[in-house]
XYZ file of C-alpha atoms in Angstrom:
666
model
C -2.126 -33.919 -15.374
C -4.162 -30.715 -15.377
C -3.450 -27.369 -13.762
C -6.791 -27.758 -12.027
C -5.249 -30.418 -9.820
C -2.309 -28.266 -8.765
C -2.613 -26.620 -5.368
C -2.895 -22.941 -6.177
C -3.604 -19.715 -4.352
C -7.329 -19.653 -3.535
C -9.621 -17.101 -5.158
C -10.619 -14.208 -2.942
C -13.706 -12.043 -3.103
C -14.302 -8.520 -1.896
C -15.419 -7.766 1.610
C -15.497 -4.026 0.999
C -15.516 -2.725 -2.539
C -17.139 -0.230 -4.851
C -19.625 -2.544 -6.447
C -19.092 -6.035 -7.813
C -20.080 -7.482 -11.154
C -20.144 -11.190 -11.913
C -18.008 -12.081 -14.894
C -21.094 -13.041 -16.916
C -22.799 -9.734 -16.115
C -25.507 -11.259 -13.915
C -26.217 -9.932 -10.452
C -25.342 -11.968 -7.386
C -27.970 -13.828 -5.394
C -25.685 -14.465 -2.421
C -22.255 -13.360 -1.247
C -19.509 -15.878 -2.027
C -17.144 -17.345 0.519
C -14.147 -15.112 1.252
C -10.823 -16.939 1.558
C -7.711 -15.151 2.835
C -4.027 -15.875 3.419
C -3.409 -13.044 5.879
C -1.761 -15.467 8.330
C 0.240 -17.026 5.442
C -2.143 -19.978 5.653
C -5.399 -20.451 3.768
C -8.592 -19.881 5.778
C -11.985 -18.274 5.415
C -12.417 -14.663 6.399
C -14.891 -15.563 9.146
C -12.254 -17.873 10.723
C -9.561 -15.163 10.856
C -9.258 -13.318 14.198
C -8.190 -10.011 12.641
C -9.474 -7.110 10.569
C -8.820 -7.615 6.852
C -10.270 -5.879 3.780
C -10.221 -7.980 0.613
C -10.565 -6.871 -3.018
C -10.987 -9.188 -5.988
C -10.089 -8.199 -9.565
C -13.773 -7.801 -10.507
C -14.249 -5.395 -7.617
C -11.216 -3.324 -8.567
C -12.467 -3.083 -12.143
C -15.898 -1.986 -10.929
C -14.274 0.685 -8.778
C -12.062 1.908 -11.602
C -9.103 1.264 -9.304
C -5.959 1.321 -11.440
C -3.447 2.620 -8.892
C -2.453 1.932 -5.323
C -3.648 5.262 -3.919
C -7.275 4.525 -4.884
C -7.374 1.948 -2.069
C -7.680 4.723 0.511
C -11.139 5.548 -0.863
C -12.336 1.992 -0.171
C -10.492 0.955 3.003
C -11.465 2.174 6.494
C -8.453 3.304 8.501
C -6.130 3.642 5.474
C -4.875 6.916 3.989
C -1.801 8.242 2.191
C 0.159 11.361 2.989
C -0.455 14.119 0.430
C 2.823 14.277 -1.477
C 1.934 14.918 -5.124
C 4.730 12.904 -6.746
C 4.420 9.639 -8.673
C 6.150 6.582 -7.275
C 6.133 7.811 -3.674
C 3.341 7.025 -1.223
C 3.624 7.138 2.553
C 0.720 5.088 3.963
C -1.177 5.980 7.142
C -2.858 3.033 8.877
C -4.819 3.427 12.106
C -3.163 6.797 12.711
C 0.443 5.570 12.370
C 2.716 6.642 9.532
C 6.332 7.053 8.508
C 7.785 10.011 6.702
C 9.672 10.157 3.462
C 13.044 11.002 5.087
C 12.990 8.058 7.517
C 13.515 5.569 4.645
C 10.990 3.221 6.219
C 7.235 2.653 6.240
C 4.766 1.746 8.974
C 2.605 -0.320 6.591
C 4.415 -2.956 4.555
C 3.729 -3.308 0.831
C 4.135 -6.788 -0.655
C 3.613 -7.382 -4.372
C 3.783 -11.124 -5.055
C 6.111 -11.499 -2.079
C 8.449 -8.629 -3.039
C 8.665 -6.191 -0.096
C 8.766 -2.399 -0.322
C 9.983 -1.028 3.004
C 9.832 2.745 2.418
C 7.762 5.442 0.720
C 10.138 5.520 -2.269
C 8.851 2.942 -4.764
C 5.695 2.329 -2.716
C 3.497 1.983 -5.792
C 1.713 -0.485 -8.038
C -0.513 0.057 -11.084
C -2.661 -3.000 -10.270
C -1.946 -4.819 -13.526
C -3.199 -8.378 -13.882
C -4.403 -8.429 -10.282
C -6.063 -11.468 -8.726
C -6.707 -9.968 -5.290
C -5.537 -7.488 -2.666
C -5.593 -8.074 1.080
C -5.282 -5.057 3.373
C -4.358 -6.207 6.887
C -5.228 -3.739 9.646
C -3.149 -3.391 12.816
C 0.333 -4.656 13.774
C 1.556 -7.570 11.637
C 5.217 -7.696 12.679
C 4.931 -11.248 14.074
C 4.573 -12.731 10.604
C 5.792 -9.897 8.376
C 8.585 -8.292 10.389
C 9.879 -4.743 10.360
C 7.821 -2.042 8.730
C 4.555 -3.975 9.187
C 4.025 -2.070 12.421
C 0.475 -0.912 11.626
C -0.557 -3.149 8.728
C 0.209 -4.788 5.396
C -1.008 -4.245 1.830
C -0.583 -7.616 0.131
C -1.061 -7.646 -3.671
C -1.387 -10.939 -5.568
C -1.179 -11.150 -9.359
C -3.155 -13.597 -11.471
C -1.295 -16.820 -12.196
C -0.651 -18.096 -15.702
C -2.049 -21.557 -16.381
C -3.533 -23.946 -18.917
C -6.488 -21.683 -19.674
C -5.622 -18.778 -22.004
C -6.852 -15.316 -21.093
C -6.785 -11.969 -22.846
C -7.760 -8.483 -21.769
C -7.086 -5.188 -23.522
C -8.496 -1.840 -22.407
C -8.244 1.635 -23.897
C -9.179 4.781 -21.975
C -9.597 8.423 -22.987
C -10.211 11.137 -20.437
C -9.845 14.680 -19.205
C -6.656 16.631 -19.914
C -5.870 14.425 -22.919
C -5.611 11.237 -20.867
C -4.547 8.207 -22.907
C -4.211 4.786 -21.310
C -3.661 1.346 -22.835
C -3.643 -1.680 -20.506
C -3.355 -5.372 -21.331
C -3.220 -8.724 -19.515
C -2.396 -11.840 -21.563
C -1.684 -15.421 -20.478
C -0.938 -18.556 -22.490
C 0.263 -22.143 -21.851
C 3.644 -22.821 -23.479
C 3.805 -26.546 -22.655
C 0.492 -28.074 -21.603
C 0.291 -28.793 -17.855
C 3.964 -27.849 -17.382
C 4.931 -24.354 -18.510
C 2.877 -21.178 -18.926
C 3.515 -17.436 -19.141
C 1.704 -14.133 -18.692
C 2.386 -10.493 -19.505
C 0.557 -7.399 -18.293
C 1.377 -3.782 -19.000
C 0.273 -0.174 -19.193
C 1.101 2.883 -21.301
C -0.273 6.037 -19.679
C -0.010 9.756 -20.420
C -1.958 12.844 -19.328
C -1.526 16.586 -19.519
C -1.141 18.524 -16.296
C -3.412 21.109 -14.697
C -0.804 23.472 -13.180
C 0.091 26.414 -15.465
C 3.711 27.579 -15.487
C 3.480 31.288 -16.256
C 7.205 31.474 -17.015
C 7.185 28.779 -19.703
C 3.465 28.858 -20.722
C 3.520 25.048 -20.370
C 1.750 22.641 -18.041
C 4.067 21.905 -15.132
C 2.766 18.498 -14.043
C 2.435 16.262 -17.113
C 2.352 12.527 -16.413
C 3.785 9.669 -18.477
C 4.229 6.168 -17.078
C 5.166 2.787 -18.518
C 4.638 -0.386 -16.454
C 5.199 -4.072 -17.172
C 4.707 -7.412 -15.373
C 6.021 -10.759 -16.657
C 5.525 -14.220 -15.134
C 6.766 -17.679 -16.072
C 5.200 -20.640 -14.223
C 6.674 -24.150 -14.091
C 4.710 -27.088 -12.667
C 6.840 -30.243 -13.092
C 4.492 -32.278 -10.893
C 1.456 -32.141 -8.681
C 3.544 -31.236 -5.643
C 5.731 -28.442 -7.060
C 4.868 -24.973 -8.354
C 7.563 -22.419 -9.287
C 6.906 -18.872 -10.564
C 9.551 -16.480 -11.881
C 8.353 -12.851 -11.997
C 9.754 -9.592 -13.318
C 8.209 -6.131 -12.964
C 9.266 -2.643 -13.988
C 7.866 0.845 -13.435
C 9.063 3.889 -15.381
C 8.036 7.462 -14.586
C 8.592 10.264 -17.097
C 6.697 13.004 -15.320
C 6.925 16.730 -14.977
C 6.914 18.382 -11.570
C 5.088 17.400 -8.398
C 1.610 18.810 -7.712
C 3.235 21.665 -5.793
C 2.773 25.410 -5.792
C 3.298 28.458 -3.628
C 0.705 29.278 -0.938
C 1.026 32.934 -2.042
C 0.268 32.275 -5.748
C -2.999 31.859 -7.595
C -4.266 28.280 -7.429
C -2.943 25.912 -10.090
C -0.200 28.339 -11.149
C 3.561 28.578 -10.726
C 6.065 31.011 -12.210
C 9.017 28.700 -12.214
C 12.177 29.074 -14.251
C 13.707 25.926 -12.751
C 12.713 22.754 -14.644
C 10.957 20.199 -12.441
C 10.825 16.532 -13.394
C 10.563 12.982 -12.093
C 12.520 10.296 -13.933
C 12.274 7.541 -11.353
C 12.390 3.848 -12.168
C 11.582 0.621 -10.351
C 12.631 -2.971 -11.065
C 12.002 -6.229 -9.230
C 12.589 -9.910 -9.871
C 11.448 -12.820 -7.723
C 11.298 -16.602 -7.602
C 8.367 -18.115 -5.695
C 8.520 -21.890 -5.132
C 6.069 -24.129 -3.274
C 6.425 -27.854 -2.658
C 4.228 -30.353 -0.848
C 6.006 -33.266 0.812
C 4.442 -36.717 1.122
C 3.967 -36.048 4.846
C 1.592 -33.199 4.043
C 4.084 -30.496 5.090
C 4.319 -27.572 2.681
C 7.517 -25.662 1.886
C 7.433 -22.092 0.549
C 10.462 -20.112 -0.645
C 10.344 -16.523 -1.923
C 13.567 -14.958 -3.182
C 13.285 -11.333 -4.303
C 15.359 -8.362 -5.396
C 13.790 -4.908 -5.464
C 15.513 -1.826 -6.972
C 14.218 1.725 -7.113
C 15.904 4.781 -8.640
C 14.488 7.978 -7.111
C 15.541 10.700 -9.575
C 13.846 14.049 -9.090
C 14.457 17.781 -9.563
C 11.816 20.038 -8.026
C 11.560 23.804 -7.748
C 10.380 24.948 -4.296
C 10.176 28.750 -4.576
C 8.209 28.740 -7.872
C 9.957 31.872 -9.156
C 11.766 32.583 -12.453
C 15.143 32.784 -10.701
C 16.663 29.619 -9.232
C 16.605 30.472 -5.521
C 15.255 27.288 -3.933
C 15.071 23.774 -5.311
C 15.653 20.186 -4.237
C 17.107 17.289 -6.171
C 17.494 13.571 -5.492
C 19.401 10.786 -7.195
C 18.924 7.854 -4.823
C 19.361 4.175 -5.646
C 17.609 1.796 -3.241
C 18.315 -1.952 -3.359
C 16.793 -4.712 -1.267
C 17.500 -8.441 -1.488
C 15.233 -10.704 0.572
C 14.741 -14.410 1.241
C 11.914 -16.109 3.095
C 11.616 -19.824 3.829
C 8.696 -21.306 5.684
C 7.136 -24.663 6.485
C 3.526 -25.309 7.404
C 1.533 -28.337 8.381
C -0.721 -29.906 11.011
C 0.061 -31.284 14.452
C -3.027 -33.153 15.551
C -5.866 -30.631 15.243
C -3.494 -27.671 15.383
C -2.161 -25.822 12.328
C 1.422 -24.605 12.545
C 3.812 -22.480 10.534
C 7.518 -21.794 11.084
C 9.801 -19.636 9.010
C 13.104 -17.879 8.470
C 13.599 -14.470 6.864
C 16.632 -12.409 5.934
C 17.205 -9.310 3.836
C 19.960 -6.917 2.854
C 19.658 -3.196 2.084
C 22.253 -1.342 0.010
C 21.344 2.281 -0.760
C 23.336 5.036 -2.479
C 22.014 8.509 -1.655
C 22.632 11.848 -3.342
C 20.628 14.814 -2.110
C 20.811 18.281 -3.661
C 19.631 21.434 -1.872
C 19.574 24.905 -3.438
C 19.270 27.741 -0.920
C 19.826 31.489 -1.383
C 23.371 31.157 -0.016
C 24.364 28.467 -2.524
C 24.029 24.899 -3.759
C 24.935 21.933 -1.541
C 25.116 18.242 -2.355
C 25.175 15.439 0.212
C 26.251 11.910 -0.626
C 25.931 8.904 1.621
C 25.639 5.135 1.695
C 23.028 3.435 3.832
C 23.186 -0.307 4.364
C 21.304 -2.691 6.571
C 20.700 -6.323 7.349
C 17.921 -8.158 9.167
C 17.468 -11.784 10.136
C 14.400 -13.298 11.765
C 12.768 -16.550 12.819
C 9.026 -16.757 13.381
C 6.219 -19.186 14.132
C 2.437 -19.127 14.079
C -0.054 -21.629 15.573
C -3.831 -22.068 15.453
C -4.879 -24.371 18.293
C -8.454 -25.605 18.964
C -9.276 -25.266 22.674
C -12.889 -26.440 22.773
C -15.793 -27.008 20.413
C -16.102 -23.316 19.507
C -12.927 -21.855 20.974
C -9.600 -21.443 19.181
C -6.343 -19.840 20.234
C -3.917 -18.199 17.810
C -0.369 -17.649 19.028
C 2.812 -16.549 17.344
C 6.187 -14.965 17.935
C 9.051 -13.454 15.981
C 12.594 -12.615 16.957
C 14.344 -10.251 14.590
C 17.896 -8.917 14.609
C 18.657 -5.710 12.684
C 21.803 -3.837 11.730
C 21.759 -0.349 10.220
C 24.935 1.339 8.923
C 25.382 4.841 7.560
C 28.438 6.463 6.026
C 28.320 10.163 5.053
C 29.908 10.962 1.691
C 31.411 8.416 -0.664
C 34.844 8.366 0.968
C 35.525 5.135 2.865
C 37.900 7.061 5.131
C 35.067 8.781 7.002
C 33.599 7.141 10.063
C 30.679 4.747 9.687
C 27.767 5.104 12.082
C 25.920 1.945 13.014
C 23.126 0.793 15.279
C 21.820 -2.663 16.181
C 18.682 -3.860 17.838
C 16.888 -7.117 18.533
C 13.104 -7.102 18.630
C 10.665 -9.743 19.870
C 7.079 -9.379 18.620
C 4.529 -11.814 20.090
C 0.888 -12.296 19.154
C -1.972 -13.929 21.032
C -5.641 -14.134 20.035
C -8.761 -15.935 21.235
C -11.748 -16.487 18.982
C -15.222 -17.826 19.604
C -17.348 -19.209 16.771
C -20.834 -17.807 17.340
C -22.317 -19.630 14.331
C -20.805 -21.464 11.369
C -20.662 -18.088 9.577
C -19.777 -15.662 12.369
C -17.214 -15.198 15.127
C -15.933 -12.783 17.723
C -12.315 -12.411 18.764
C -9.860 -10.559 20.968
C -6.148 -10.198 20.212
C -2.997 -8.707 21.691
C -0.194 -7.998 19.230
C 3.035 -6.035 19.081
C 4.700 -4.344 16.134
C 7.755 -2.248 15.394
C 9.303 -0.033 12.747
C 12.994 0.187 11.961
C 15.177 2.949 13.344
C 17.686 4.896 11.308
C 19.859 7.971 10.852
C 19.235 11.577 9.852
C 21.443 11.156 6.827
C 21.194 14.766 5.588
C 21.688 16.688 8.850
C 25.456 17.009 9.417
C 24.808 19.870 11.875
C 23.255 17.289 14.222
C 26.059 14.792 13.566
C 23.611 12.629 11.575
C 21.783 11.759 14.798
C 20.152 8.331 15.038
C 16.473 7.812 15.813
C 15.311 4.699 17.621
C 12.887 2.007 16.432
C 9.224 2.758 17.005
C 7.172 0.057 18.728
C 3.483 -0.463 19.363
C 1.335 -2.716 21.530
C -2.213 -3.232 20.304
C -5.401 -4.644 21.801
C -8.185 -5.433 19.327
C -11.715 -6.802 19.769
C -13.846 -7.666 16.753
C -16.880 -9.418 15.365
C -17.623 -10.510 11.806
C -20.022 -12.757 9.951
C -22.663 -13.370 7.285
C -26.444 -13.072 7.773
C -29.726 -13.187 5.839
C -29.071 -16.277 3.704
C -25.572 -15.007 2.848
C -26.800 -11.660 1.537
C -25.267 -9.504 4.288
C -21.604 -9.533 5.325
C -20.464 -7.374 8.227
C -17.309 -6.718 10.222
C -16.511 -4.454 13.155
C -13.260 -3.977 15.099
C -12.273 -1.813 18.066
C -8.611 -1.210 18.907
C -6.317 0.630 21.296
C -2.579 1.028 20.700
C 0.240 2.365 22.874
C 3.137 3.707 20.831
C 6.641 4.043 22.242
C 9.411 6.180 20.726
C 7.115 7.450 17.969
C 9.142 8.745 15.009
C 8.110 12.246 13.910
C 9.529 14.433 11.155
C 10.436 18.010 12.077
C 11.289 20.909 9.747
C 11.993 24.011 11.846
C 13.276 26.047 8.873
C 13.303 25.404 5.101
C 16.223 23.179 4.193
C 16.515 21.507 7.628
C 14.600 18.239 8.000
C 15.152 15.625 10.694
C 13.422 12.678 12.383
C 13.116 12.574 16.157
C 11.398 10.281 18.659
C 8.381 11.497 20.597
C 8.244 9.954 24.057
C 4.891 8.225 23.649
C 1.560 8.359 21.866
C -1.778 6.600 21.933
C -4.041 5.534 19.077
C -7.557 4.188 19.458
C -10.468 3.738 17.131
C -12.958 1.512 15.364
C -13.579 0.181 11.858
C -16.875 -0.977 10.352
C -17.574 -2.695 7.020
C -20.813 -3.744 5.348
C -21.697 -5.536 2.103
C -25.415 -6.063 1.447
C -27.245 -7.574 -1.549
C -30.604 -5.835 -1.555
C -31.962 -8.057 -4.334
C -33.008 -7.586 -7.971
C -29.534 -6.406 -8.969
C -29.009 -3.817 -6.198
C -25.993 -3.845 -3.899
C -24.864 -1.432 -1.207
C -21.494 -1.297 0.511
C -20.141 0.947 3.211
C -17.088 1.368 5.375
C -16.183 3.687 8.236
C -12.910 4.240 10.056
C -12.651 6.237 13.295
C -9.274 7.058 14.793
C -7.882 9.165 17.644
C -4.066 9.408 17.578
C -2.447 11.920 19.923
C 0.992 12.489 21.448
C 1.046 11.727 25.156
C 4.319 13.511 25.836
C 6.492 15.099 23.165
C 9.244 17.652 23.791
C 11.500 18.832 20.979
C 13.837 21.513 22.249
C 11.687 24.272 23.698
C 8.602 23.071 21.817
C 5.904 21.158 23.687
C 3.512 19.062 21.594
C 1.650 17.166 24.315
C -1.857 16.266 23.149
C -1.219 17.260 19.529
C -2.461 15.119 16.656
C -0.045 12.915 14.783
C 0.631 14.484 11.361
C -1.240 13.081 8.348
C -3.629 10.949 10.458
C -7.352 11.676 9.834
C -9.823 11.156 12.671
C -12.408 9.739 10.259
C -12.670 8.277 6.788
C -15.283 6.200 5.025
C -17.368 5.504 1.987
C -20.800 4.352 0.860
C -21.620 2.991 -2.581
C -24.702 1.840 -4.463
C -24.612 -0.296 -7.603
C -27.301 -1.654 -9.920
C -26.732 -4.595 -12.279
C -29.466 -4.847 -14.925
C -30.421 -8.237 -16.423
C -29.743 -6.750 -19.867
C -26.020 -6.352 -19.025
C -25.781 -2.644 -18.215
C -24.891 -1.221 -14.810
C -24.699 2.051 -12.910
C -23.016 2.953 -9.646
C -22.410 5.873 -7.315
C -19.849 6.165 -4.550
C -19.415 8.816 -1.881
C -16.080 8.924 -0.048
C -14.940 11.197 2.747
C -11.838 11.924 4.815
C -11.415 14.161 7.840
C -8.972 16.988 8.373
C -5.269 16.170 8.702
C -2.395 18.233 10.051
C 0.912 18.406 8.193
C 3.256 19.033 11.122
C 3.664 18.176 14.804
C 2.837 21.746 15.855
C -0.555 21.361 14.095
C -0.128 24.717 12.335
C -0.644 23.561 8.760
C -3.392 21.315 7.492
C -5.506 19.855 4.730
C -9.222 20.238 5.337
C -11.580 17.295 5.309
C -13.439 16.591 2.087
C -16.037 14.403 0.404
C -15.981 13.128 -3.183
C -18.797 11.778 -5.350
C -17.808 9.362 -8.128
C -20.241 8.086 -10.766
C -19.900 5.373 -13.403
C -22.093 3.477 -15.850
C -21.472 0.932 -18.564
C -22.798 -1.879 -20.685
C -21.517 -5.242 -21.948
C -21.943 -6.530 -25.472
C -20.393 -9.940 -25.962
C -16.678 -9.746 -25.180
C -16.743 -5.945 -25.068
C -17.550 -3.535 -22.267
C -17.845 0.217 -22.660
C -18.174 2.537 -19.682
C -18.090 6.199 -18.715
C -17.110 7.726 -15.399
C -16.881 11.005 -13.527
C -14.636 11.234 -10.469
C -14.997 14.141 -8.042
C -18.260 15.213 -9.650
C -18.548 18.402 -7.546
C -14.897 19.332 -8.275
C -14.035 19.553 -4.569
C -10.757 21.170 -3.518
C -8.681 19.572 -0.766
C -5.224 21.114 -1.063
C -2.588 20.475 1.613
C -1.778 24.032 2.696
C 1.629 24.440 4.331
C 3.564 21.355 3.296
C 7.337 21.558 3.938
C 6.887 23.879 6.922
C 4.573 26.286 5.144
C 6.453 26.911 1.880
C 4.493 24.495 -0.366
C 0.882 23.774 -1.240
C 0.151 20.259 -2.528
C -2.726 20.699 -4.983
C -5.621 18.270 -5.166
C -6.509 17.153 -8.710
C -9.648 18.553 -10.368
C -12.683 16.679 -11.679
C -11.826 13.757 -13.967
C -14.062 12.321 -16.713
C -13.391 9.525 -19.142
C -14.498 6.690 -21.422
C -13.145 3.158 -21.314
C -13.420 0.266 -23.770
C -12.481 -3.231 -22.567
C -12.167 -6.468 -24.537
C -11.959 -9.782 -22.665
C -11.595 -13.351 -23.870
C-alpha cells in the first residue's frame, strides 16, 4: 500500500496572493484548479456559494508571510486591531470585531482543527503550512460560536512516505535573526510517518527607553510543531499533533502621545512572557458504505503573562499586569456522505472552557489585583446539505442548534456568589447557486451568525455586569469564475448585515474598561479579487474590500453614538501586486497595500489614519538553494494608533524593514 492511495486533504492553490512561483521555478501557463473545504466537504472554489480567499504554501513564501497578521495585507475585508503585543490579535472581518476584554472573537481561528476563541493566543507563525482558507461572512452554522463574521482555517502539511526538508535563515534590520525548518520522514513505510517544524526568532526593538538607555520592545520567540501520522489501512488516517509558542518579549509597541515618537522614559519594566500549547488527535475513517467519519479532539492552553507600563515615566504611577491561564477542551464528530445526488453532513460539537484570571492595575491611589475564574460549556448539533435542483441550479441548506453556559466567579474564594448565564442559539443557512459555465457561477445566500456573551469580570463597581450574545443576519450575492483559457480568475461579493446587540468596549476613564451592548448596527460592503497571468512570466493580482459599518442606535448613559463608526473597522482596504518569473530562475515582485482610517473608540475621538505600504522583493534559485532580498514599507510610512486606551497610549507602527533570506529545500 502507498500513501498515494490514502484519501488525504486536497491541495489548495491561491486565489489571492502576493505572487506565486511554481516549485520548479517556471512560470505558470494557466491557473490551477482551486479546491476548498470551507463547508467541511471537498469541492472546487467555483462550486462554493461563498466568498473564500485561499493561500497555498508557495504563495505564502512568495509573499514573505511568516505570521498571521500579514494576512490582512492580502485579504479584502480582513484587518487586525492595532494592539502592539505578540500573541494577541483581535481580527476585524467585514466591519465586525471583538475586543480583548470580552474574551471572545468574531472571527474564529482554527489551526489543524484546534479552535482559538479569543484574542489571547490568536496567533500562528505559519510553520510547515499547506494552505490557509479565509472564509468571509457568518460561518456559525458549521463552525459555531465566535465564527460570527468569518473563519481563518490553517492547515499544516501532512507527513507521508515522501521525505521533505526545508531550512531557512534570515538576517534583517534591527539585528533580526530567524531560523525556520520543516522536516518530514516516514518511520514505517506506508504506516507511520512524522514531521517537525520550528522557528527561532529574535530582533532588537525600535523604541528607546530614555530611563534605561535600552530598547524597550525587543522580540524573542520560539515556536514548534510536531505531527505523527498513522495509516493502518486505506480507510483510516490518524494524526496526533502538538504545537507550542513561547514569547520572551520586551514591552508592547506603546508610548505616550505627549512624548517624542519612538521614545519612552519608563522606570517600570515591561515584558511579555506568554506561552501557548495545544495537542490534538484528528481521525478520519471511510466505511464500506462510502460514509466518512471525522473526529477532532483538541486541547488548547494559553498563558497570558504581561507587565506593561502605561504612563511611561520613571516613577511607577500607572501600569497593568496580567497572569491569565486560558484552557479549552473541544470535541467534534461528524459524518458525511451522499443521499442520491445530494451531499450531506451531520455533526456534533462540544467544548469546555476553564480560565483562571489575575489582573493587576496600578493607579496613583494604589495597586489593585483582581482574581476570578471563568468557565463555560457549549454543545451543538449541526447539518449541511448540497441539493441539486435542476441542471444548473443547486441549493445549499444547513442549520445549527447550540446551547451555551457561561459562569463567572469573582476572586478565588468558592464562598462568593457565582454569576451564570445560558442561551440557546439557532443559526440557519440557505443559499442558491446557478452554474453559468463549467468554470463560473453566481449565488445568493442568507446566513446567521452569533458571538458568545460574557461578563465584565474586572468591573466590580458595575457588579460584574453581563453582556448579551451578539447576533448577525447576512445577505450575500456573489459571482466567481475563470476566463481566458484559465489565465484569469475573478470573484466579487456584495453583502448586507444587520447586527443585534453589538458588543462594544467602553473606557470612560483610565482604569475602567467594560463591554456593553449597542442596540443595533448595520454593515454593508463589497469584496473583489483578481488573479491574472499576463504571459511570459508576468502575473498580476489585486484585491479590494469596501465596508460601511455604523451604529443604528447606541446609547451609553448620557452618550449618544447613533451613526458612529464601529471601532477598528476600516471603510476600505486592498492590495495590488506584480510579479515576474524569469526562465533563468530569478524573480522580482512589488506589492502595494492600503487600509483606510479606523477609529479607536465608539465616540470616534481617537483614530489611526489610513496608510499605504510598498513592499519589494527579488530572488534567485540555484539548485536546491534560493536566496532573496526584501524591503517592506519602502517609503517608511507612519500609521500610529493615536489615542489607544482612551487617549493615554499611542500604538507605534513599525519602521521600514529590510532583510536577506537563504532557503534550502530537498
